[in-house]
Structure formats: C-alpha cells, structure tokens
Amino acid sequence: MPPKAKVSSKAKEAASKTKEPEAPPPKTANERTAQRYYQTNPCEKRREEVGLHGLTPTERQTWANAFFLPLIVSKEVLLSHKSDREFWKQVGKESLPVRRLSRARKQHHAWGRDRHGRDVGELSPEDFDRRSLQQARLAALEALHSRFVQRRELAGLRLTRPGSSDSAAHEDVTPEEVEEDRQRRKEMAALKSELYGEKMGTYAQDPEWDDVTPIPADEPEGALAAIAYPDDYAEAISYLRAVMAAEEYSPRTLRLTEHVISLNAAHYTVWLYRFKIVQALDLSIPDEIEWLNQVSLENLKNYQIWHHRQLLLDHYHAQISANADADALKKLARSESEFLRLILDEDTKNYHVWSYRQSLVRKLGLWTPQELAATQSFIEDDVRNNSAWHHRFFLVFCDPAASTPGCHATEHDPAVPAETVDREVRYAQEKAALAPQNQAAWNYLRGVLAKGARPLASAEEFAARFVEGVGEGEGREKVRSSHALVFLADVWVEKGEKEKAALYLSRLAEKWDPIRAGYWNYRKQQIAA
Amino acid sequence: MASSTSQNTSTRPVENRDEDDGFVDVPEDDGPRHASPAVPKLFTEPPPIHEEYSTDTLTVQTQTMNECVEHLAANSMELDYNHRGVPRLRREAHIKFLKKQLGTLPAPFLVADASRPWFLFWCLNGLALLGEDTTSYRQQVIATAKSMQNPTGGFGGGHGQMSHLATTFAVVLALALVGGEEAYEVIDRKTLWRWLCSLKEPDGGVQMVYGGEVDIRGAYCTAVIVGLLNMPRELSPDSPAYSPDGNTTLFTGLAEYIRRCQTFEGGISGRPDAEAHGAYAFCALACLAILDAPHRIIPKYLDLPRLISWLSSRQYAPEGGFSGRTNKLVDGCYSHWLGGCWPLIDAALNGASDLDDPESKPQPSTDLVDWYSREGLIRYILCCAQDESKRGGLRDKPSSSSDAYHSCYVLSGLSTAQYKWGLTYFNEDEMLLAEPTWKVTPRVDDSQIYDQQDRVEAIHPTYTIPDQKFYDMQGYFASKAGF
C-alpha cells in the first residue's frame, strides 16, 4: 500500500468538515435515526461507501478511534499508560463522541407498523414524535386504570369480608372515580384504535360490566355457515352468553337485550331472556309494549317480536284480571287495537300480526262491533285481502257467545243465529259482486253457508249472475267469475244434476281455469262414480 | 286446454317481423317480443277473466304475472331452451351457490345468527337433490352441530342459544344428510327426548322452545325427530303433559291439534284461529302421515274435499307456480310446501293400492289423477325461479334474489313434480309388511317438459330429504337398543 503524504491537522480538520456536510432535515423517522447514527459514528458513512481500505489514513485513524472509544471507556480494551494518554489526546482533538448509536439500532430500527400496516419509521419526525407521546399517554392511562381496578377489587373483598380490619386503606371507590375511569377508558379506546387499530368494545369500556367475563363465540375450525360478526355484535353476544349463564336479571341486562335486539331482532334466545327479566324486575308492561311498538315497526317481518308481545299480553292480562282492573283492561284493548291498525296499515296481510290479533280477541273477548268494523275497513280498502276476510270469519263464527266450542271450521254450527248467517251471506255477496273473480269472497260465502247448513242452492241465483250460456259455444258462453262456475257446479251436484255439473267442470278445465284441469277432471270422475 | 300443437324444435323464438320490415325503423329490442311457439298460451297470456275493479292486491298480482310471463315466454336471447321452450336446470351454478352459502357469510348475515342450522339443512339438502356428494361435509357438520348443542338436550341456533325445535330439526336432518355413525352419534337421544318431553303441553300442542310459541311446526318437528331417531313416545315424568296413567305420549293430541288448524277455506293455519297457509298445510299433512298411514289418519282428522279444493286453488296461470294463501302471490318456495302436499293427498285417497281393505278407500282410485299442472310448476321453476346470472341459486320470483331457503324448497318442489310416490305393503324383497311403506318411481309422462339430465334426486314425502339418507339414519337408530 503506497504511503500517503502527511497532512497537517488543520487540513485534516478542513477535510473532515467537508466530509460531514450539514445533512438536510430528515423527512422520516428512519432518516432521522440514520442521521443520528452517522453523527455518533464518524467516518462510518465513508467507510460504508468506500470500505475500510478506501479511507484516507486519517479517516481510518478517526474511524478506529471512534470504534475503540466505547471499548476503552468500558475497559473492555486496556491500553498502556502511554497509549492511553495518546489515545485520549486524539479523542479530545477530534471531539469524538463517547457514546454512540449501535450498528444494530441502525439496521433494525423496527418501530413496528401502525393500524394501516405502514412502517412507523416512515412517519415524518413530527408524526413520529406525536405517536410516541400518545404511546406514553396510553401507558400512563393503563397504569391508572389498573390501579382503579385493583382498588375496586380490594374494596369488593372488604365488602365480602366485612370483618377484615385493614379496610382503612381500601376505601370504596366513589362514583366520581368510576366516572373518571369510564372517561379514561374512552380515551384509552380512542388511543388504542388510533395507534394499533385495536377495538375496545363498548362493554369492555364500561366499568359497570367489569365483573362480567364475556364468553366469546366457541366456533370450531371449519364451522359451516359461520357469520363474520361485526365487532359490536360479537362483543354484545359474548356478554349475553355470560349473563344468561349466570341467570342475571337486572336493569343492565335489560339494556343489553335491547342492544342485541337492535342488531338482530331474530335472535329468539334474547327475546325469551328479555321476558324473564321483565318478569323478574316486575317492570311496567305498558312501558315494555311502548318500546316494543317501535321495534315492531322497524322489523315488520319478524316472528319473535309477536311472541314476546303475546307473552306480555298474557302476563299483563293475568295481572290486571287479578286486580279486577276494568279500566286497565279497556285501556289495553284500546291501545292494542290502535297499534294493530297502525302496523297493519304498513303490511295489510302480515301473518304474524293477524295471528296475534286473533289471540288478542280471544284473550280480551273483543267479539265487538268495533273489532268487526275495524276488520271491515280492511276489506273496504282491499276487497281481496283474504287475511281480513279470515279475521271476519273468526270474529263472527268463533265468538263463544254465538258458536259451539270445538265445532270444526267447515262444519255446521247450530249455535250460530240464522240472522248472523243471513247477514254474512249478504255481506259476502255484496263484496263478491264488486269483483266477481275475487276468490276470498267466494270462499267466505261457502264458509258461511256451511256454518248455517244452508244448501249451496240458496245462492244459486246470485252465482248465476256471473255466468251465461255455459256450454253453448264461443261467443254465447260468458263467464265473469270462474268461482261462480265452480259454485254452480257444486249446486248441480247438490241437486243431483250430474251432467250439468260435469259440463261446468269441463268448461273450467277447458277454458276458464285450465291450470287446474287435473282437479276439475278428478271432480268429474267423482260425480260419475 | 290451450296446448301447443307445434313441436317446434327451434330453441329460438320465431320473430314475427314481416309487417315491420322496411316499413318502420324500429330498434330490435323495442316492442313486445313474441313468446316462443313451443310454450302453450296458458303460460304466456293473461287469464281469460279480466277484472277491472282495482285494489292493491290486483296491482301486485298483475305486476307479478307480467314479470313471470316475460320469463315464461322463452324468448331471451341469452338462454337456451329445449323444444318445449324450457331452459336447462343450471345445476353447476346452483351447486356453486349453495357451497358458497355454506362458507363464511359476510356481516349482513348476522340477522341469520339464530338460523344457521337452517343454512346447513337448506344447502346440504339442495346439494343432495342436485346429486352432489354431501358426505364430504361430514366432519364440518359434526363440528358445527356440536357447537350448537346444549347439554340439556337439543340444538340451538349457535353457541349460547337455547335449544329450539326448528333448529334441532334442521341439525338432525343435516346430520342425516352427511350420514355415517359418527354424525349420528352427535345426537344425544336421551337428553333430546327429555327436552322434547319438557316442551309438550297438556293440551297436545308442542312449544318450539322452552317458553316459546306453540304452533303446528312444533307438531311436525316432533314427529320427524321422534320418527327419525326411533325415540320412545312415552313422556318423562317431569313433562308438563305427563299423566300417571301413562296414557299420554309425545304424540297425544297432535292430530286433534292439527284438526283445529283447518280453516273454513279448507286450508291449514299455523295455529288454531289463524289464516290458512301453504307452509303449515305441509307441516300438518306430513305430521299426520308420520303419526299413522296417511289413508287412515288424514281423512279421519281433516275435511279432505275442502282441503283439496283449497290446495288446488293455490296454482295460478299464467305463472304456473303456487301461492301460499288466497289472493297472495306465487313464490318458488311453495313448490315444496304445496307441491309436497300432493303425494300425501294422493296416498290419503289411494291407501296402499296393492293391498288394502276396500272400505278404507272412500274414493275410486286416483292413480291417474294429475292433481295440479306439473307442467305449470316445472315451467315456473325452470323459467322464473332460477337465477340466470353467474350467482346461481333459486328464488321466490324473478324480481327477487336467490337464497339458500328458496334454493332448497324450489328444488324439493321440482323433485316432487318429477317423481311419483305411493304406499305399498311390500318391501324391496317382496316381503309383506305390517304397515305400508313409501315407494318412489320416476314420473315419465307428458309433463316431462324438461330434459332427462335435469331430473333431481327423489326426496322422502314426509322427511323431505333424499329417501336413502332417511332410511340410513332411521335404520341406524332402529337397530340401536335403548338409549
């Protein structure tokens, strides 16, 4: 290696100055770390660029001095007295840093990733510093929070063991402290979310729920039709499992059921649990119904809601009947009818609502003109609404005061007054005339005639109004109602006019209702037999 | 009956463009496209009686009719039709759809959190009907079923949910569908029996869940579970319906309860006093047919002529599909709920045709009766109830999206329409049986408007799963002594 010309120390200083130009301000935390590393490791950057042998002897000397400095300081390397003095002289002259950042720190400055998966080291120094402050804040909050939990646990221990005398130190936590911790957790949740994207659920944040250990879903590997639960639902039902297992019936569990229902109203278990809570806490049923009304309007197709209402109705009815509270009974009938009108306006054929209405009538004995009028208004609005027709039939023919209990729906009931049968025949005919192809009215008419043991022939004239020239060929045969045609066919069967009946059935099969040809032909076979 | 006389083999509609050519410059897609001549007018034209009096019911009925006719006309340029104007069963697309529904479901499905067992049953039954091997799902079904099982007996909708008859029914059938001893043994018959007994009410009804509603589904689910698992019918002493004389059983009062559900229209409601509804009609008839031979029990408890009249009224033209209630719209799922009633009605009227005392047969044989238009139903299923897109699956009607529920029940309805079920006193080995049993044969007649390869598997008329799956599970438990 060729010896290099000696350079004066002044020149050396100048050289080292030019070698370490003022670096531009770092753009990221990683850059800042790198800069700091080079600042504490003189000539290191040059060495990386050109290698140890590429350095000038002076540079090499500086680099070596810097390298040995920490080792000598820590007495890992011992020098003779003379060398030691010479070494420190050089160190002083070059103002070498006694402490320096380690190589490892520079190469693996892993700051981790933020909630978006970005390398934290790529943050700007300002953002990085802000993040560090937040982390410090979170650590402090966590310390305070665990102190709160610990203090409350100790207070709880003292409560369960009132005899213990070291109680002075474990005073009850005050409501202010609880509130303070609630706020603290809010802040912690926000910080955790911002720093790490970790969700801290509503219940985990709430000191009121600290005594409950949630039971998370026990979903086996490869479970079928598993649902990717949103976080809030997953948390709520894990608390639900826990409080149900503990058979807790309390205001907070009532609120929990409300929360779960708002997320998934089809969760039958939570509804049954809610009813138990309502019973256990002896809550006001009208209040519960009031709440339920809103839920019902938001979940029109739901099944569970109507069973809950049914349970409330039975429970409340038993209460007010026991107190012989006639006013409450009237009020209940009124408010229920009012709500049913409201919800049926939204969905006029809702099966669950009408079923509930039938049980309401039975329970409260609403075999009243008002109920009949309310039903009638649905038929007036849409004469084809079969649910309303059905309810009318139920009101008229199941009224215990004017029917035989247990009488089958398609059988004659001698307890039904003749005037009732007359009135209903008239009603059915009046409505059938409006829209003769409306089967609801015809089914009703048949049902009424059966209840009254009236022959079908008693409505023969009426049915004949919708039918003309049957079997007399195209052009002369006019049918405004296929149901009238069937009705007449049955009239002919009743009268023993088999051929005429067969003709009518044939015309149904061929022309007026051919999709049911198989059935009409079967009926013809039966007549012939 | 308007029937197509032409056996046009063209798979494309013949465009009647003569008048328009060179006369008016009409863009091709505008104006009504003509229905394929291969399709009978019954399915492409409005019913012969037109009614003016307008109400909401008529408005939605007309809309539905129009959307169905559009599909029934068999003139879409994107689809291939056979010579009867019927598109193919999209087997592969439906299989893909059902498999996807068995996988992890996205967050909006959380409202189905209490009905996950149904997803198992619907998807697996759909796949089995399509001829897919469901046994590959065995381990997953076992693990999933266990996570829904309660130590007090029965299965809930998921971990931490109460045992429910509907979810238990679905889990038991899902286990039957994957089959095998390991799957069967997931069921703890003893606790299940005890739990069933706790739901039985003194008046004969059955609660769906402890503290829950009593309805006809309870009767049906009980009959299926007891029948499939060969459970004792006696009640446990802690049952609310237990009587010390031992005269009440799990089945006591069920038939009477069902009778109370028949309405003045002839149909059957979900519970006494309510409106007649197709889904409940099936539950009622299938329950009765499990309790006793259909020809003995059904005429005994129900007004059969009124029931048949009501059932028959459920099929509409031109749609071809079934509606669930009077004046309601057609819906693909009733292909099963109502279509499935017909084999039971048939059996109720015919008895075991090969060997039965004549007086138990009140009617002349209905062997040759077509109770409903199979052609209509099959057209509705293949034209209107199949999703035509990449999504696959089956649906309520053309304007609705496919889902697992409709896929299962539309395919079940297709199966009912493609096979003939009857009762016989002879088993496969020509041995005489004490009680009649079901036998099935593929239906081959003019109603076969579909291609032979579009025949799905046969399902049992009361247990609603492919019959071999039913016999395997029932046989397994029948040969097991005690609990």
PDB file of C-alpha atoms in Angstrom, chain A residues 294-401:
ATOM      1  CA  GLN A 294     -91.194   0.925  17.824  1.00  0.00           C
ATOM      2  CA  VAL A 295     -89.170  -2.254  17.394  1.00  0.00           C
ATOM      3  CA  SER A 296     -92.138  -3.884  15.632  1.00  0.00           C
ATOM      4  CA  LEU A 297     -92.475  -1.086  13.134  1.00  0.00           C
ATOM      5  CA  GLU A 298     -88.795  -1.377  12.328  1.00  0.00           C
ATOM      6  CA  ASN A 299     -88.954  -5.174  11.868  1.00  0.00           C
ATOM      7  CA  LEU A 300     -92.181  -5.890  10.048  1.00  0.00           C
ATOM      8  CA  LYS A 301     -91.422  -9.463   9.058  1.00  0.00           C
ATOM      9  CA  ASN A 302     -90.118 -10.593  12.416  1.00  0.00           C
ATOM     10  CA  TYR A 303     -91.604 -13.603  14.188  1.00  0.00           C
ATOM     11  CA  GLN A 304     -90.116 -13.308  17.693  1.00  0.00           C
ATOM     12  CA  ILE A 305     -91.498  -9.847  18.365  1.00  0.00           C
ATOM     13  CA  TRP A 306     -95.039 -11.156  18.209  1.00  0.00           C
ATOM     14  CA  HIS A 307     -94.401 -13.987  20.563  1.00  0.00           C
ATOM     15  CA  HIS A 308     -92.877 -11.515  23.012  1.00  0.00           C
ATOM     16  CA  ARG A 309     -95.992  -9.396  22.712  1.00  0.00           C
ATOM     17  CA  GLN A 310     -98.105 -12.471  23.286  1.00  0.00           C
ATOM     18  CA  LEU A 311     -96.181 -13.269  26.475  1.00  0.00           C
ATOM     19  CA  LEU A 312     -96.545  -9.680  27.668  1.00  0.00           C
ATOM     20  CA  LEU A 313    -100.246  -9.759  26.917  1.00  0.00           C
ATOM     21  CA  ASP A 314    -100.790 -12.996  28.841  1.00  0.00           C
ATOM     22  CA  HIS A 315     -98.695 -11.761  31.758  1.00  0.00           C
ATOM     23  CA  TYR A 316    -100.371  -8.361  31.929  1.00  0.00           C
ATOM     24  CA  HIS A 317    -103.825  -9.784  31.461  1.00  0.00           C
ATOM     25  CA  ALA A 318    -103.287 -12.086  34.413  1.00  0.00           C
ATOM     26  CA  GLN A 319    -102.108  -9.099  36.496  1.00  0.00           C
ATOM     27  CA  ILE A 320    -104.993  -6.789  35.747  1.00  0.00           C
ATOM     28  CA  SER A 321    -107.571  -9.550  35.913  1.00  0.00           C
ATOM     29  CA  ALA A 322    -106.309 -10.467  39.358  1.00  0.00           C
ATOM     30  CA  ASN A 323    -106.782  -6.840  40.408  1.00  0.00           C
ATOM     31  CA  ALA A 324    -110.153  -6.739  38.645  1.00  0.00           C
ATOM     32  CA  ASP A 325    -108.885  -3.573  36.988  1.00  0.00           C
ATOM     33  CA  ALA A 326    -111.544  -2.967  34.368  1.00  0.00           C
ATOM     34  CA  ASP A 327    -110.093   0.384  33.349  1.00  0.00           C
ATOM     35  CA  ALA A 328    -106.687  -1.071  32.639  1.00  0.00           C
ATOM     36  CA  LEU A 329    -108.331  -3.810  30.622  1.00  0.00           C
ATOM     37  CA  LYS A 330    -110.216  -1.305  28.485  1.00  0.00           C
ATOM     38  CA  LYS A 331    -107.130   0.795  28.057  1.00  0.00           C
ATOM     39  CA  LEU A 332    -105.164  -2.241  26.964  1.00  0.00           C
ATOM     40  CA  ALA A 333    -107.783  -3.238  24.405  1.00  0.00           C
ATOM     41  CA  ARG A 334    -107.812   0.282  23.030  1.00  0.00           C
ATOM     42  CA  SER A 335    -104.069   0.706  22.778  1.00  0.00           C
ATOM     43  CA  GLU A 336    -103.566  -2.731  21.274  1.00  0.00           C
ATOM     44  CA  SER A 337    -106.244  -2.179  18.635  1.00  0.00           C
ATOM     45  CA  GLU A 338    -104.771   1.194  17.866  1.00  0.00           C
ATOM     46  CA  PHE A 339    -101.298  -0.224  17.375  1.00  0.00           C
ATOM     47  CA  LEU A 340    -102.541  -3.139  15.270  1.00  0.00           C
ATOM     48  CA  ARG A 341    -104.268  -0.721  12.963  1.00  0.00           C
ATOM     49  CA  LEU A 342    -101.024   1.195  12.608  1.00  0.00           C
ATOM     50  CA  ILE A 343     -98.874  -1.809  11.817  1.00  0.00           C
ATOM     51  CA  LEU A 344    -101.418  -3.469   9.516  1.00  0.00           C
ATOM     52  CA  ASP A 345    -101.513  -0.249   7.532  1.00  0.00           C
ATOM     53  CA  GLU A 346     -97.837  -0.893   6.810  1.00  0.00           C
ATOM     54  CA  ASP A 347     -98.384  -4.509   5.825  1.00  0.00           C
ATOM     55  CA  THR A 348    -102.034  -5.415   5.428  1.00  0.00           C
ATOM     56  CA  LYS A 349    -101.573  -9.185   5.153  1.00  0.00           C
ATOM     57  CA  ASN A 350     -98.885  -9.714   7.794  1.00  0.00           C
ATOM     58  CA  TYR A 351     -99.452 -13.242   9.036  1.00  0.00           C
ATOM     59  CA  HIS A 352     -97.930 -12.772  12.494  1.00  0.00           C
ATOM     60  CA  VAL A 353     -99.869  -9.606  13.165  1.00  0.00           C
ATOM     61  CA  TRP A 354    -103.196 -11.118  12.205  1.00  0.00           C
ATOM     62  CA  SER A 355    -102.425 -14.257  14.246  1.00  0.00           C
ATOM     63  CA  TYR A 356    -101.673 -12.053  17.217  1.00  0.00           C
ATOM     64  CA  ARG A 357    -104.880 -10.168  16.603  1.00  0.00           C
ATOM     65  CA  GLN A 358    -106.830 -13.435  16.799  1.00  0.00           C
ATOM     66  CA  SER A 359    -105.275 -14.348  20.108  1.00  0.00           C
ATOM     67  CA  LEU A 360    -105.879 -10.810  21.379  1.00  0.00           C
ATOM     68  CA  VAL A 361    -109.560 -11.137  20.550  1.00  0.00           C
ATOM     69  CA  ARG A 362    -109.746 -14.427  22.414  1.00  0.00           C
ATOM     70  CA  LYS A 363    -107.818 -13.119  25.389  1.00  0.00           C
ATOM     71  CA  LEU A 364    -109.691  -9.852  25.825  1.00  0.00           C
ATOM     72  CA  GLY A 365    -113.012 -11.081  24.476  1.00  0.00           C
ATOM     73  CA  LEU A 366    -113.067  -8.480  21.714  1.00  0.00           C
ATOM     74  CA  TRP A 367    -116.060 -10.018  19.925  1.00  0.00           C
ATOM     75  CA  THR A 368    -117.281  -6.495  19.493  1.00  0.00           C
ATOM     76  CA  PRO A 369    -118.867  -4.334  16.812  1.00  0.00           C
ATOM     77  CA  GLN A 370    -115.742  -2.143  16.972  1.00  0.00           C
ATOM     78  CA  GLU A 371    -113.480  -5.054  16.126  1.00  0.00           C
ATOM     79  CA  LEU A 372    -115.801  -6.103  13.326  1.00  0.00           C
ATOM     80  CA  ALA A 373    -115.820  -2.556  11.965  1.00  0.00           C
ATOM     81  CA  ALA A 374    -112.041  -2.345  12.153  1.00  0.00           C
ATOM     82  CA  THR A 375    -111.780  -5.572  10.164  1.00  0.00           C
ATOM     83  CA  GLN A 376    -114.371  -4.404   7.700  1.00  0.00           C
ATOM     84  CA  SER A 377    -112.353  -1.312   6.922  1.00  0.00           C
ATOM     85  CA  PHE A 378    -109.542  -3.540   5.674  1.00  0.00           C
ATOM     86  CA  ILE A 379    -111.982  -5.286   3.359  1.00  0.00           C
ATOM     87  CA  GLU A 380    -113.304  -1.925   2.183  1.00  0.00           C
ATOM     88  CA  ASP A 381    -109.751  -0.833   1.380  1.00  0.00           C
ATOM     89  CA  ASP A 382    -108.907  -4.010  -0.493  1.00  0.00           C
ATOM     90  CA  VAL A 383    -111.734  -6.418  -1.058  1.00  0.00           C
ATOM     91  CA  ARG A 384    -109.194  -9.091  -1.971  1.00  0.00           C
ATOM     92  CA  ASN A 385    -107.417  -9.006   1.399  1.00  0.00           C
ATOM     93  CA  ASN A 386    -108.016 -12.575   2.482  1.00  0.00           C
ATOM     94  CA  SER A 387    -106.423 -12.017   5.896  1.00  0.00           C
ATOM     95  CA  ALA A 388    -109.161  -9.535   6.707  1.00  0.00           C
ATOM     96  CA  TRP A 389    -111.835 -11.911   5.399  1.00  0.00           C
ATOM     97  CA  HIS A 390    -110.398 -14.654   7.532  1.00  0.00           C
ATOM     98  CA  HIS A 391    -110.429 -12.471  10.629  1.00  0.00           C
ATOM     99  CA  ARG A 392    -114.027 -11.567   9.975  1.00  0.00           C
ATOM    100  CA  PHE A 393    -114.966 -15.231   9.786  1.00  0.00           C
ATOM    101  CA  PHE A 394    -113.176 -15.834  13.053  1.00  0.00           C
ATOM    102  CA  LEU A 395    -114.953 -12.907  14.746  1.00  0.00           C
ATOM    103  CA  VAL A 396    -118.363 -13.988  13.580  1.00  0.00           C
ATOM    104  CA  PHE A 397    -118.163 -17.754  13.924  1.00  0.00           C
ATOM    105  CA  CYS A 398    -115.829 -18.288  16.867  1.00  0.00           C
ATOM    106  CA  ASP A 399    -117.494 -15.883  19.263  1.00  0.00           C
ATOM    107  CA  PRO A 400    -118.153 -18.150  22.258  1.00  0.00           C
ATOM    108  CA  ALA A 401    -121.483 -16.407  22.820  1.00  0.00           C
TER     109      ALA A 401
END
